[in-house]
Structures are given as structure tokens and as C-alpha cells.
Coordinates of C-alpha atoms and ligand atoms in Angstrom, one line a residue:
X232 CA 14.9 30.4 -12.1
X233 CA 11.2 29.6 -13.3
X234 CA 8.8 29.6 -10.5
X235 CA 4.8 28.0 -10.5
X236 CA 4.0 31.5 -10.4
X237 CA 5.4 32.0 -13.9
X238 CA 3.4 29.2 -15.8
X239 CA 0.3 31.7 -15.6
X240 CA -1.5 28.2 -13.9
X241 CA -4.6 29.2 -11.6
X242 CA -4.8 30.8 -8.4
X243 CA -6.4 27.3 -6.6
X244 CA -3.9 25.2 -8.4
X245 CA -1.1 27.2 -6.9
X246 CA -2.5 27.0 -3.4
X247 CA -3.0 23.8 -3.5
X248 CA 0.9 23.4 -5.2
X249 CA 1.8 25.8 -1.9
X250 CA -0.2 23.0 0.3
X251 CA 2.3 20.4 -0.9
X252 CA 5.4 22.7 -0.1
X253 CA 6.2 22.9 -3.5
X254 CA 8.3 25.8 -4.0
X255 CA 9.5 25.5 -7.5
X256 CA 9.5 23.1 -10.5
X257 CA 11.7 20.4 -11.3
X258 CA 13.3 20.4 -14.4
X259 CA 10.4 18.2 -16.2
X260 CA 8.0 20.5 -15.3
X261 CA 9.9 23.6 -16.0
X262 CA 10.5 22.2 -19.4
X263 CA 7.2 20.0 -19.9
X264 CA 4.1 22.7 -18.1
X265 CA 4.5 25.3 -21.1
X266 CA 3.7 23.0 -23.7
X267 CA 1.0 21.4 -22.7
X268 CA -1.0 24.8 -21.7
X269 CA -0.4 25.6 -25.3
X270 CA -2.2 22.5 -26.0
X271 CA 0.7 20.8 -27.8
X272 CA 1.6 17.4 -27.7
X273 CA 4.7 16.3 -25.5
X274 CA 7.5 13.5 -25.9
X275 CA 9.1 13.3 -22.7
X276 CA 12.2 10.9 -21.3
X277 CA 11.5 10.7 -17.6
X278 CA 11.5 8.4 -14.9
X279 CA 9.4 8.3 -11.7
X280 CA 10.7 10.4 -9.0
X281 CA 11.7 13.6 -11.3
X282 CA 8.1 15.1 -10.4
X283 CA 6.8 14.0 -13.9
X284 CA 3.2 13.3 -12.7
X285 CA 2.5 16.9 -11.8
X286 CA 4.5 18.0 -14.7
X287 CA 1.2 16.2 -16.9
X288 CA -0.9 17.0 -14.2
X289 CA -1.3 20.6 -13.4
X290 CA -1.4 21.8 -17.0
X291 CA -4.2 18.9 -17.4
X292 CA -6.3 20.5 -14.5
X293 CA -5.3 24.2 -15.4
X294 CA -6.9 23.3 -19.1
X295 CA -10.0 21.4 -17.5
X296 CA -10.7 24.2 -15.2
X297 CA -10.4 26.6 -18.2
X298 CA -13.0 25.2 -20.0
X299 CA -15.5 23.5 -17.5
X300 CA -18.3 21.1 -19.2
X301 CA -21.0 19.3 -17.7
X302 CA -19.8 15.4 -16.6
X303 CA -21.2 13.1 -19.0
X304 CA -21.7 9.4 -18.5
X305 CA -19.2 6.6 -18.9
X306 CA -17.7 9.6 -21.2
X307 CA -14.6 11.4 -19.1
X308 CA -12.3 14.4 -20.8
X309 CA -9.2 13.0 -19.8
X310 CA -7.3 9.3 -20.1
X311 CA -3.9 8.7 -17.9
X312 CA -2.9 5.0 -19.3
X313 CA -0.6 3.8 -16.6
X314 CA 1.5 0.1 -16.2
X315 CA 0.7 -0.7 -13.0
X316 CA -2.2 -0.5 -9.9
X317 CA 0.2 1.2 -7.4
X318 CA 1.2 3.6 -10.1
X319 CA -1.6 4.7 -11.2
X320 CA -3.3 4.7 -7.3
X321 CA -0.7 7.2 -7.2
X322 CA -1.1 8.9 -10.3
X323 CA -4.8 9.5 -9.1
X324 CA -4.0 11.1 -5.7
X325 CA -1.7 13.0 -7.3
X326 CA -4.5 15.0 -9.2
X327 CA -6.8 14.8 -6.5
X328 CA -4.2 16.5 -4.3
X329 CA -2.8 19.3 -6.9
X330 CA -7.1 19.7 -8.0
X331 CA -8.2 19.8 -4.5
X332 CA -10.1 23.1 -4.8
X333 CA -11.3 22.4 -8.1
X334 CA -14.6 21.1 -9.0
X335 CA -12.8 18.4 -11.0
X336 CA -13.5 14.6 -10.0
X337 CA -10.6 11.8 -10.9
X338 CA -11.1 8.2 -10.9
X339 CA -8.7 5.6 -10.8
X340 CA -9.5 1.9 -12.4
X341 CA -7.3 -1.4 -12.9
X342 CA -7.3 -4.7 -12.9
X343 CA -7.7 -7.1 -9.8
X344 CA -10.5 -5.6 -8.0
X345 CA -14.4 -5.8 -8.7
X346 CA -15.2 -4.7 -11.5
X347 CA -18.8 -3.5 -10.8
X348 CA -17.6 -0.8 -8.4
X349 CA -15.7 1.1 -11.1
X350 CA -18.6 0.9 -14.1
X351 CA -20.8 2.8 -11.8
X352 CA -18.3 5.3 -10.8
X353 CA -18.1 6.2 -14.4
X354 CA -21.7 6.0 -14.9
X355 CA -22.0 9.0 -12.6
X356 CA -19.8 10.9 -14.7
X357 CA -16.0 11.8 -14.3
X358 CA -13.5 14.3 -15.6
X359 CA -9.9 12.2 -15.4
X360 CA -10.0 8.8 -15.6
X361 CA -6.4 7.0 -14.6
X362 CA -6.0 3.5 -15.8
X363 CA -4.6 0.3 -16.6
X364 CA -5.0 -1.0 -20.4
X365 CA -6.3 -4.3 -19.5
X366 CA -8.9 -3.2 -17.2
X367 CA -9.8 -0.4 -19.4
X368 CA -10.3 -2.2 -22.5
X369 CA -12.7 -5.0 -20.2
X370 CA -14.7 -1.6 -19.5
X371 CA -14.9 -0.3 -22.7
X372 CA -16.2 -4.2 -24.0
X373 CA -18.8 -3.9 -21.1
X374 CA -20.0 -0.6 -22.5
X375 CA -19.0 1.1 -19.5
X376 CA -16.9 3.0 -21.0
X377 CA -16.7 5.1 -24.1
X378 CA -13.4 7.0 -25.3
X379 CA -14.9 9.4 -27.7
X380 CA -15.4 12.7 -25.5
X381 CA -11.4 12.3 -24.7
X382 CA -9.4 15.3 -24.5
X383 CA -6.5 14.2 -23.3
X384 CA -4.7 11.8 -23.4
X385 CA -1.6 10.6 -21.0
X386 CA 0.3 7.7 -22.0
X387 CA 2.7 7.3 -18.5
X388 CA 5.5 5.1 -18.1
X389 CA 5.7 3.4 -21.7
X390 CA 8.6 1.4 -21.3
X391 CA 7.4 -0.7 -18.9
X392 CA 3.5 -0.3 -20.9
X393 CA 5.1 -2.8 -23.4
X394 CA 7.7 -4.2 -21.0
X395 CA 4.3 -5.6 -19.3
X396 CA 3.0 -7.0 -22.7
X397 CA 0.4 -4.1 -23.2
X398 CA 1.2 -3.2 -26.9
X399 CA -1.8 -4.5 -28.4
X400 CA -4.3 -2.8 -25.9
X401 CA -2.4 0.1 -26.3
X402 CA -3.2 -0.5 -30.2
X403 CA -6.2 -0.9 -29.8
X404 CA -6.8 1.7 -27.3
X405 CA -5.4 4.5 -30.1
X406 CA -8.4 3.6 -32.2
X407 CA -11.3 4.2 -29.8
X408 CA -9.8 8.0 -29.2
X409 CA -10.8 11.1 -30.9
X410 CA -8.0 12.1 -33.8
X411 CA -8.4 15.6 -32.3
X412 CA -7.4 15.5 -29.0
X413 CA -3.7 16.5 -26.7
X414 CA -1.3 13.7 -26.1
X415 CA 1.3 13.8 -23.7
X416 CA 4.0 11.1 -23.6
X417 CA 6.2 9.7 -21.3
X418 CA 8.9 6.8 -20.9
X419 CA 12.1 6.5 -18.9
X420 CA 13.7 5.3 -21.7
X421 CA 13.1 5.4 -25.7
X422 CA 14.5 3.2 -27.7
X423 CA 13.2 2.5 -31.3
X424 CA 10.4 0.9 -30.5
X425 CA 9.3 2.9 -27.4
X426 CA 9.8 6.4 -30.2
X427 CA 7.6 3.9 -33.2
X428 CA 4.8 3.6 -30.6
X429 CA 5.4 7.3 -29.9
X430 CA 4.4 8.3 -33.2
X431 CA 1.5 6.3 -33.1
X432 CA 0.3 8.5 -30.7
X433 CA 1.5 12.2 -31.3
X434 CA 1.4 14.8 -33.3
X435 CA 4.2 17.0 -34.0
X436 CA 4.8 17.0 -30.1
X437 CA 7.3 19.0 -28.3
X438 CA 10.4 16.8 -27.5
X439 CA 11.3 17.3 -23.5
X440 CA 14.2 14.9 -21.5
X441 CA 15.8 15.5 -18.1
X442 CA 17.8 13.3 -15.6
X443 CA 19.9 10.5 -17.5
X444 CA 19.6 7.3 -15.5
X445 CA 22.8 7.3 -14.7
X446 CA 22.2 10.6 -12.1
X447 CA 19.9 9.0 -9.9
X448 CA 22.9 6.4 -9.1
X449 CA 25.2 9.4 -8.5
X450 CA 22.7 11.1 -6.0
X451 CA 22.5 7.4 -4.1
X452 CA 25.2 6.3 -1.8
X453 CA 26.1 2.5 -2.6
X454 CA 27.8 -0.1 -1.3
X455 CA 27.9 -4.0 -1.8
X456 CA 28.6 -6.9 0.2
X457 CA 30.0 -10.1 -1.1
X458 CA 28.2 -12.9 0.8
X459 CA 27.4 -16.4 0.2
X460 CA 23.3 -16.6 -0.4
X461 CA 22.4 -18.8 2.7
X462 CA 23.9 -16.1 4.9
X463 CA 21.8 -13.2 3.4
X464 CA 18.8 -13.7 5.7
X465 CA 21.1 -12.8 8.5
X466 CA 22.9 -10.1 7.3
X467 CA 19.9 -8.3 6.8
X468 CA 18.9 -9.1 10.1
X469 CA 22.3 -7.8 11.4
X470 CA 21.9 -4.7 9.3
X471 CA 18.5 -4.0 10.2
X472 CA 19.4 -4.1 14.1
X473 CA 21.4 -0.5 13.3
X474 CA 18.3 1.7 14.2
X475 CA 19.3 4.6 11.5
X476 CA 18.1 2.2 9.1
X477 CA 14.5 3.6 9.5
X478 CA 12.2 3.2 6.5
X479 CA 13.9 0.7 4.7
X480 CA 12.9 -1.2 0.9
X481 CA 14.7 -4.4 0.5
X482 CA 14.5 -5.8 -2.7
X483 CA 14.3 -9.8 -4.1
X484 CA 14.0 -11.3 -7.3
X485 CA 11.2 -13.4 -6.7
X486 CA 7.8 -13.1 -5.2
X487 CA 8.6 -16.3 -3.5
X488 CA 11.9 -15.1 -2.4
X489 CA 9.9 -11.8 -0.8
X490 CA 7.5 -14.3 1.2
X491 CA 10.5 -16.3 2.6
X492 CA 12.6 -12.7 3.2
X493 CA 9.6 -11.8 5.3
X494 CA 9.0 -15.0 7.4
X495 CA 12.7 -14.9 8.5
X496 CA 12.4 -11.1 9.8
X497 CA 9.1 -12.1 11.8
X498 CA 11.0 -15.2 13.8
X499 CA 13.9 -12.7 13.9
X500 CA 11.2 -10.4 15.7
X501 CA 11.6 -8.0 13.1
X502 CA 8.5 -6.4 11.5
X503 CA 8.2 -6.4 8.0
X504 CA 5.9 -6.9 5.2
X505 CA 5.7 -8.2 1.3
X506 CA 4.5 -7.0 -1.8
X507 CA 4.5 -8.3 -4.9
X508 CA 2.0 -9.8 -7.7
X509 CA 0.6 -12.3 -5.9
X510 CA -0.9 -10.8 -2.9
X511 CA -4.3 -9.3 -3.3
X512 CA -5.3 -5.2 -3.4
X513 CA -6.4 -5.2 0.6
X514 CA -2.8 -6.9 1.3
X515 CA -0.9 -4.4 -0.9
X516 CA -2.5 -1.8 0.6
X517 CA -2.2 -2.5 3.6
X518 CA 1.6 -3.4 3.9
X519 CA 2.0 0.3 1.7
X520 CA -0.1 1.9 4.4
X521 CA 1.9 0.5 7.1
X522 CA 5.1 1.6 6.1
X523 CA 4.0 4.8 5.1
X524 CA 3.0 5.7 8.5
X525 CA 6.0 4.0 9.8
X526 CA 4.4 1.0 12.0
X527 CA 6.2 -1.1 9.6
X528 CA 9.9 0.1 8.5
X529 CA 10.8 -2.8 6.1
X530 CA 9.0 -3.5 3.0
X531 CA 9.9 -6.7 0.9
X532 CA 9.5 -6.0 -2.5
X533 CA 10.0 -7.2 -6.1
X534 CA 10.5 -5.2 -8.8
X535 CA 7.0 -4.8 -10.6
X536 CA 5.5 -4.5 -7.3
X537 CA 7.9 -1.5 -6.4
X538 CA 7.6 0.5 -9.6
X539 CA 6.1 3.7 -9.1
X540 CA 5.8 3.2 -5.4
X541 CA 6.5 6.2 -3.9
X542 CA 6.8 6.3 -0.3
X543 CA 9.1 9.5 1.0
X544 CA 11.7 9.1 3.5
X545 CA 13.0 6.0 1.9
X546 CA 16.7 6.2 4.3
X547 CA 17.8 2.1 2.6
X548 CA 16.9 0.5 0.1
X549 CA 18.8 -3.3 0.2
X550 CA 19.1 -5.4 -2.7
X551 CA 18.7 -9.0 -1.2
X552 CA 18.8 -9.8 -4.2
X553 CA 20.6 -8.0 -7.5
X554 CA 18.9 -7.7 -10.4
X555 CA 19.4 -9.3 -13.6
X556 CA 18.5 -6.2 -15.5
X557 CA 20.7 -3.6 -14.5
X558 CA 18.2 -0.4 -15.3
X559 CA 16.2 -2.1 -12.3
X560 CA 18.8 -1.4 -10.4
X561 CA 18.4 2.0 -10.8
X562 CA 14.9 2.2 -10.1
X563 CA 15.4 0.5 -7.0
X564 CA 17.9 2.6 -5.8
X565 CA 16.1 5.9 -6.9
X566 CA 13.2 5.1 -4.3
X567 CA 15.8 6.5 -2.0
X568 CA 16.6 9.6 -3.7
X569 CA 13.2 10.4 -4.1
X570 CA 12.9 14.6 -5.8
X571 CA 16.3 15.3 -5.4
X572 CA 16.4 13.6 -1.9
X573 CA 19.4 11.3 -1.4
X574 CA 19.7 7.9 0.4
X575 CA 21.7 4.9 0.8
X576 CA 21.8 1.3 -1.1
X577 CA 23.2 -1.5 0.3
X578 CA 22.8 -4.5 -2.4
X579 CA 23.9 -8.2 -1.3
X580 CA 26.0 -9.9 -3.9
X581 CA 26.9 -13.9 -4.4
X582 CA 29.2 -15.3 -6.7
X583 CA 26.5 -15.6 -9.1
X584 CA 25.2 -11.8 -9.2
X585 CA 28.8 -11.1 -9.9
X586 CA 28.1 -10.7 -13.4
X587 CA 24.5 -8.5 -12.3
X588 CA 27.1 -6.5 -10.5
X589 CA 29.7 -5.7 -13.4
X590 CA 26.4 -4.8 -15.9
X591 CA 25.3 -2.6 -13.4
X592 CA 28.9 -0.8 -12.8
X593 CA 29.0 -0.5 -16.6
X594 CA 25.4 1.1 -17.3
X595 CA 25.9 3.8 -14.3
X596 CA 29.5 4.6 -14.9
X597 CA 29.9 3.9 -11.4
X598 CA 32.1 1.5 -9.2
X599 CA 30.2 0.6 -6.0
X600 CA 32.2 0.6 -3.1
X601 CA 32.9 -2.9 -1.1
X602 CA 31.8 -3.1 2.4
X603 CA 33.2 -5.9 4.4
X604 CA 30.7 -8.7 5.5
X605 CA 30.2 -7.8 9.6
X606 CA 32.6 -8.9 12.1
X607 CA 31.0 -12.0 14.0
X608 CA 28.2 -12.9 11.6
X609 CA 26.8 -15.5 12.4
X610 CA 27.3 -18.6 10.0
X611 CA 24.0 -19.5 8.1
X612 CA 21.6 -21.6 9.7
X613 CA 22.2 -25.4 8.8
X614 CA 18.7 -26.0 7.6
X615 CA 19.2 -22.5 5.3
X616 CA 21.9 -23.6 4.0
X617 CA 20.7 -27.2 3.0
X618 CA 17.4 -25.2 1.7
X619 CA 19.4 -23.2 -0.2
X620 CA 21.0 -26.4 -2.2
X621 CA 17.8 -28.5 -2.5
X622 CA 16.5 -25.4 -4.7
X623 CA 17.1 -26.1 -7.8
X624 CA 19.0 -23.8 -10.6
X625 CA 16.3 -23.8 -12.8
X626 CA 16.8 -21.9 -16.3
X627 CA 19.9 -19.9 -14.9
X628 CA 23.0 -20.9 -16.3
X629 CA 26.6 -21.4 -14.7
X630 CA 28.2 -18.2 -14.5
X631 CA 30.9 -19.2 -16.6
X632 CA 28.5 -20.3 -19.1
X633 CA 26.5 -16.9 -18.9
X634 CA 27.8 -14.5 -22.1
X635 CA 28.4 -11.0 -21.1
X636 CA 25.5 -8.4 -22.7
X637 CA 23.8 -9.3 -25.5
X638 CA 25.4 -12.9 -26.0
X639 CA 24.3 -16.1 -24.0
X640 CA 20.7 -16.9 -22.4
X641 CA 18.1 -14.7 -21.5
X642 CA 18.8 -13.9 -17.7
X643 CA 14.9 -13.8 -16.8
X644 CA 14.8 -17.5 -17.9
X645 CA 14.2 -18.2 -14.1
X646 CA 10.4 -19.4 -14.0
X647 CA 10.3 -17.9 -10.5
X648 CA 11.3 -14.6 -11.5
X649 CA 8.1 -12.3 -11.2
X650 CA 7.4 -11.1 -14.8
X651 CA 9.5 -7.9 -15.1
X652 CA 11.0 -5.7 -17.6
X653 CA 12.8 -7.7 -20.4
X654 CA 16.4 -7.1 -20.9
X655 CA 17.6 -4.4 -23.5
X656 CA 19.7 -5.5 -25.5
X657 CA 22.2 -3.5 -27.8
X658 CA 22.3 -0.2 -25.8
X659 CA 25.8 -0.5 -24.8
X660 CA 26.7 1.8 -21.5
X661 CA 24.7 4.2 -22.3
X662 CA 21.7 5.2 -19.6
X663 CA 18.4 5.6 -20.8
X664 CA 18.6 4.8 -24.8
X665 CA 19.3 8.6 -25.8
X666 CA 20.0 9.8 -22.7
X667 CA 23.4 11.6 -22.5
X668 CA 25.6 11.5 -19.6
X669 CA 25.7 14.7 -17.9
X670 CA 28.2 17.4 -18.9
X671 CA 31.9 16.4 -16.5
X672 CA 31.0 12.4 -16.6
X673 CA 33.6 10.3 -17.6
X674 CA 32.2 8.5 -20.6
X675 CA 32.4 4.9 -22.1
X676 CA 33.5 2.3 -19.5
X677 CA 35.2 4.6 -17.1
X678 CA 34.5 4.5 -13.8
X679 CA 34.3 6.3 -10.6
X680 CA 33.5 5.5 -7.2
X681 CA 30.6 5.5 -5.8
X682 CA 29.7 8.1 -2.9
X683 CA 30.9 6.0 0.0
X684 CA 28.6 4.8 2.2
X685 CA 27.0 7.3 4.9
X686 CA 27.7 6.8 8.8
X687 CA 25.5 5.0 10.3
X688 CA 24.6 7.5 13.4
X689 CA 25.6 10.5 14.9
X690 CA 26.8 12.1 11.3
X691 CA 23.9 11.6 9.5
X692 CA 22.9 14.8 7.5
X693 CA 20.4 17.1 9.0
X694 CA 16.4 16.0 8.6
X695 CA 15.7 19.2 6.8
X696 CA 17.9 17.6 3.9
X697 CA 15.7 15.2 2.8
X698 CA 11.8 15.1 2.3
X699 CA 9.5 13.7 5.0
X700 CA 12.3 11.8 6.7
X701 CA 10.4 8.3 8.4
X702 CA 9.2 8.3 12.5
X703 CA 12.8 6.7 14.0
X704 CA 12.3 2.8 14.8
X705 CA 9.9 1.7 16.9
X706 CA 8.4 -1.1 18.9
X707 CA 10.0 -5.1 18.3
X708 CA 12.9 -3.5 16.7
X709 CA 14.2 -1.4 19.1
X710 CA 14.2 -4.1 21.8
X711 CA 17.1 -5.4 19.5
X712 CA 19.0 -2.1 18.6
X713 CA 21.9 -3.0 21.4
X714 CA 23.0 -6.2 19.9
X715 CA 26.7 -5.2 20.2
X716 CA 29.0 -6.5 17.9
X717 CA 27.2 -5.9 14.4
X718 CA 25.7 -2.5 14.8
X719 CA 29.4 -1.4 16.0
X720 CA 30.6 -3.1 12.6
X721 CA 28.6 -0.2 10.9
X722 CA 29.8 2.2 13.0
X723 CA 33.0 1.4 13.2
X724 CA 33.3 0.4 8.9
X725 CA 36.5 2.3 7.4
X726 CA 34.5 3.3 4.0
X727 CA 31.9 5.1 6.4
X728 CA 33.0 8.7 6.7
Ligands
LIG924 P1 6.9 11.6 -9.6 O1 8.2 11.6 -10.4 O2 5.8 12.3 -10.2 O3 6.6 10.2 -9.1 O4 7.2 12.5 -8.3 C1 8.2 12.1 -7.3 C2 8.0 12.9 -6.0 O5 8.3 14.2 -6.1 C3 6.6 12.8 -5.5 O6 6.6 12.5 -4.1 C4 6.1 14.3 -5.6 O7 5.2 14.6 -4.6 C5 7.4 15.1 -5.5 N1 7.4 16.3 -6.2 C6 6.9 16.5 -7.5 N2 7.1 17.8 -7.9 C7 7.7 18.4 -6.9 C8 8.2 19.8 -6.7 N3 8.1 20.7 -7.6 N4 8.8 20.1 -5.5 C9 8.9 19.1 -4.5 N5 8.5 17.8 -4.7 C10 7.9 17.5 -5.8

């Protein structure tokens, strides 16, 4: 078994690693941390929540620290490119926490916030820079900026880098760097042209890969629920009246849809907040802030808005909404099984998402087990339900008239749908482009269940099994948590062991 201990990294980095309760490496860092202290250039497959930020991380500081310079100007040693502002606000604490007793300063810029702020942090000098390409290309054209002193460079999430449209900034980034500098590379997935920009990049890097998407669904408990779309709002209600459900994501397609998710919990006196493109930094922070510490449990989320979030002690995540890509389903449901952690994923299905549901079964080899609708739901709410047929269909066709993979319209043709990662097409059932399924797993369209879902109460597994498990339920909720017969349907459900 490899330890930190073994990497030869320094003495502060390993307290600090022992500060975290660390104990020992997951497999990307096992396999990823001896490269890149040799200095070489890494190819990795990863996704977030396999520890793959410290796995760039603590070599990056251990090499810093090994060769301290004075800061210079607008010039830092280090570049993390990263898709998104949540991701790389992470990505940033992350060094500050693993470099916290070194004399090494990281700064985090993107897009959407002043911009002045962030060219005078750089003009005092710092050592990692973690950003966004937009907002780092706007800082370079400002002269606020200069790539040349770059050591290394970390290209983070590159799927979803050209998922997002950023190809040509990446482009253009790769021409402002030093030719003699470290690379290390990362995407959840590589297909062809993820590998071509690859290349553009690296030199004769070390190829690492761990966890095939398809083992994050394993790790997950799942279950679905047939039921009509104008009576979602109160299943989730019902469901959120069952107070194991504690730090819960719930997930929708749209950014309006997330809103409207939101306003029906607060007149159901449920607490719960959005996040998604269109509300500003302070609001994303601050609903991220609140259910971090737990005074909010449910967080309404669409997908760009929830990649790379990484809250611990995720217990639900909820798919209001299934998504039309089914790798996103994935991601979702991996915010519950968070570094080996495991959780539970209810997703809501209509007639429609039928077809989202049978892409989904195929890419993680995985039937998800039925749960029954609750006993006594309520019927949807008239004006709901009318709502619900005054919206129009626009750019989503019949299911009978939607082709299986690869065939038929685009499926992000909805003009609501906040701009997410484009469908991949051609990869058959496979997870992860060249990701193999793990040795045992049935392969091709076979299928196995789905862990059944977990109890609701009483036979949960012990805290110590997962990371940071949430504060239990608090304040409006818990004025609702005896509301008889639904919470007893969960209880009493025959697929709950
Ligand atoms: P990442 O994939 O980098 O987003 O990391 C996912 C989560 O795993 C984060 O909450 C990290 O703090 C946590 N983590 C990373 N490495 C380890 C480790 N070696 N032991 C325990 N937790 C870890």
C-alpha cells in the first residue's frame, strides 16, 4: 500500500496532508504524484471526486517549495486552467489548504467579478495562479498578466474546457507559455479530440487513468420514480419531509426550472436555495455557504452550476429532472459518493425522460431500481398542472419521434436548457471514451441492478462510514418531519432493505 510518506513530499506538506485527515492516496495520486516530482508531463483520465486536485497539487507545491524564487509581478510560476468559477474557487483552497505552512501565495481569477481586484493581486506578485480562460486571456490583453515565467502548467477538467466553447483560448493560451515548462493533464473523458488537444500540450507525458465512470454509479444507491411532471414539486416535498434526507442536491435541467423548484419548497416551508448561471458570485456563494454549514439542506442546481462543487456529506442527490446526457448523470450522482464515500440518488422520471432513463441504464451497465410513487400523494395542484401545459415543447421532439443514440435531433435543442456539455456521440456503452469496465463487470448491454435503495432511518450505516456526514435537519423542516403517511411510505418501501 503506498503511503504520503512514501512520495519523499516535504515534512510541512505532510502535516498539513495529516490536517486534512488524509491518511493515504487515492489511486490518482498514487499513480499521478511520482511523475510529476520527476518533472514529467502527465495525461490523466479522472473525474472530480477521485482526489485528482491534490494529486496535481501537492507535487506542484513540493516542486515550488524546492526551488523558492522571489514573486515577480503580473509573472506567477504556476497556471491551473479550470472550466468553471466554483471549480476553480475550489481548486484554489485546495492549494491553500495542502500549502498552508508554506510561504507559497495562490490566487484564484474568473470571469463575472471585477476585474480590477484581480490585476492588482497579480501586480503584487503570486506563485499559483488558478483560472478561467476567458478571464485570463482579458487579463493578459490588459497587460496584467504575462505567461512567460510559467513553470507549470495545469490544464483541469478538459472535457468540459471545450464542452464550454473554450478551445480557441485554450489555443491561444498555449502560445503565450514557455516551450520549456511541466504540463499536467486532466479530463474525465478522452475522446479524439480531448487526446488531439492533449498533444498540443504535452510532451512525452506519462499516461495515468483510474475510476471508469461507470464505478461511481456502482458506489451510489439509485432508485427512480415514474411520475407525471406536474406532480414532481410535491414529491420532492413529500420526500424531503423524511428527515434522513439531510444535505440533499436536487438537480433540474434548466436554470429557470431551478428558480421555480425553489419557490415551491419556500411556500412549502422548506428551505432551500438555487444555483445556476444566472445568479450573481455573492448569490452563489452564499447559497454554497449555506449548505455547507448546513442552515440550508437543499440545494437546487443545474448541471454547469454543480460541476466541481464539492460539498461533503452529500446523503441525496434528486434528479428533478433527468438529464439528457447521460454522463451528467453520473456526475450528479457522484456528488454523493464523494472519495469513496457512498450516497443515495433518487431521480424523478416522466414519460418523456424515459428515453434519458434507458441511455443512462446503458452507459452505466446498470438497471435502476423502481420505487413506487408514495401512498396518498397528493394529486398536483390545478394551477401546476395547467402551468405545466401552457409551457410550451419548444425544440424537444415527441418521444416517439426522438431516435435512440446517435440518430434523431440533438436533445439540448431546448433553448431553456442552461448551456451544458454537448452530447457524445459514437461512444457506444462504453464509460468514459477509453475507460474500461472494471475487472467482474458484465460487459456490452448487460445489466445489473442497482444497489437497492438505503432505509430511510434507523439502518442507516454508521457516520464514521462516510466523510463529514451533514448537521441532521433543522429549523422549518423539522416542524414537518411527522407528516404521517409519506415519510412511512419510505419507511415502509419493499425495495428498502
Ligand atoms: P477532487 O477529486 O480533487 O475534487 O477531490 C474530492 C474530495 O476528496 C475532496 O473533498 C478532497 O478533499 C478529498 N480527498 C482528496 N484526496 C484525499 C485523500 N487522499 N484522502 C481523503 N480524502 C481525499
Amino acid at each position: 500500500m503506498t503511503l504520503f510518506t512514501d512520495f519523499g513530499l516535504a515534512q510541512p506538506i505532510l502535516k498539513a496532508l495529516s490536517a486534512e485527515g488524509y491518511e493515504k492516496p487515492t489511486p490518482i495520486q498514487a499513480q499521478t504524484i511520482p511523475y510529476a516530482l520527476e518533472g514529467r508531463d502527465v495525461c490523466g483520465i479522472a473525474q472530480t471526486g477521485t482526489g485528482k486536485t491534490a494529486a496535481f497539487a501537492l507535487p506542484i507545491l513540493h516542486r515550488l517549495n524546492a526551488s523558492p524564487k522571489p514573486r515577480k509581478p503580473k509573472s506567477p510560476r504556476v497556471l491551473v486552467l479550470s472550466p468553471t468559477r466554483e471549480l476553480s474557487g475550489q481548486i484554489a483552497d485546495s492549494f491553500k489548504a495542502y500549502g498552508r505552512n508554506l510561504r507559497l501565495s495562490t490566487e484564484v481569477v474568473f470571469g463575472g467579478v471585477t476585474i480590477s481586484r484581480q490585476e492588482k493581486a497579480l501586480a503584487g506578485g503570486v506563485d499559483i495562479l488558478v483560472a478561467t480562460p476567458g478571464r485570463l486571456i482579458d487579463l493578459v490583453d490588459r497587460r496584467a498578466l504575462s505567461l512567460r515565467d510559467i513553470e507549470i502548467l495545469v490544464l483541469d477538467e478538459a472535457d468540459q474546457m471545450l464542452d464550454l466553447g473554450f478551445i480557441h483560448a485554450l489555443k491561444r493560451i498555449v502560445t503565450l507559455l514557455p516551450k520549456d515548462r511541466q504540463s499536467l493533464f486532466f479530463s474525465a473523458t478522452m475522446p479524439k479530440t480531448i487526446s488531439t488537444l492533449a498533444d498540443s500540450f504535452l510532451r512525452d507525458p506519462a499516461h495515468v487513468a483510474v475510476t471508469p465512470v461507470a464505478t461511481t454509479a456502482e458506489r451510489v444507491e439509485q432508485s427512480v420514480i415514474f411520475v407525471q411532471t406536474g406532480r414532481k414539486q410535491v414529491l420532492l416535498e413529500t420526500l424531503l419531509r423524511d428527515p434522513s434526507i439531510d444535505r440533499v442536491l436536487v438537480f433540474t435541467r434548466t436554470k429557470h426550472g431551478a428558480d421555480k423548484v425553489v419557490r415551491g419548497l419556500d411556500k412549502a416551508g422548506i428551505a432551500g436555495a438555487a444555483i445556476h448561471g444566472n445568479k450573481s458570485q455573492p448569490q452563489r456563494e452564499r447559497a454554497l455557504a449555506g449548505f455547507r454549514d448546513g442552515s440550508c439542506r437543499v440545494l437546487v442546481a443545474t448541471d454547469i452550476a454543480a460541476r466541481g462543487i464539492d460539498v461533503e456529506g452529500v446523503t441525496h442527490v434528486i434528479n428533478y429532472d433527468l438529464p439528457n446526457v447521460p454522463e451528467s448523470y453520473v456526475h450528479r450522482i457522484g456528488r454523493t459518493a464523494r472519495a469513496g464515500a457512498t450516497g443515495l440518488a433518487i431521480s424523478f422520471c416522466n414519460d418523456e425522460e424515459k428515453a434519458y432513463l434507458k441511455d443512462i441504464e446503458k452507459l452505466t451497465r446498470l438497471k435502476v431500481p423502481v420505487m413506487p410513487l408514495p401512498e396518498g400523494l397528493p394529486a398536483a395542484p390545478a394551477a401546476s398542472e395547467a402551468g405545466e401545459r401552457r409551457e410550451p415543447q419548444r425544440g424537444r421532439p415527441a418521444p416517439h419521434a426522438r431516435g435512440h443514440q446517435g440518430h434523431g435531433q440533438p436533445r439540448n435543442a431546448d433553448p431553456n436548457a442552461e448551456r451544458g456539455p454537448k452530447r457524445r456521440r459514437g461512444r457506444g456503452g462504453k464509460p468514459g471514451g477509453n475507460a474500461q469496465p472494471q475487472g467482474g463487470q458484465p460487459s456490452g448491454n448487460q445489466q445489473r441492478p442497482a444497489q437497492a435503495p438505503r432505509p430511510a432511518q434507523g439502518q442507516r450505516p454508521a457516520q464514521g462510514q462516510r466523510p463529514a456526514q451533514g448537521k441532521p435537519a433543522s429549523g422549518r423542516q423539522d416542524g414537518r418531519r411527522g407528516d404521517g403517511a409519506q415519510v412511512a411510505w419510505l419507511e415502509k418501501s419493499p425495495r428498502r432493505r
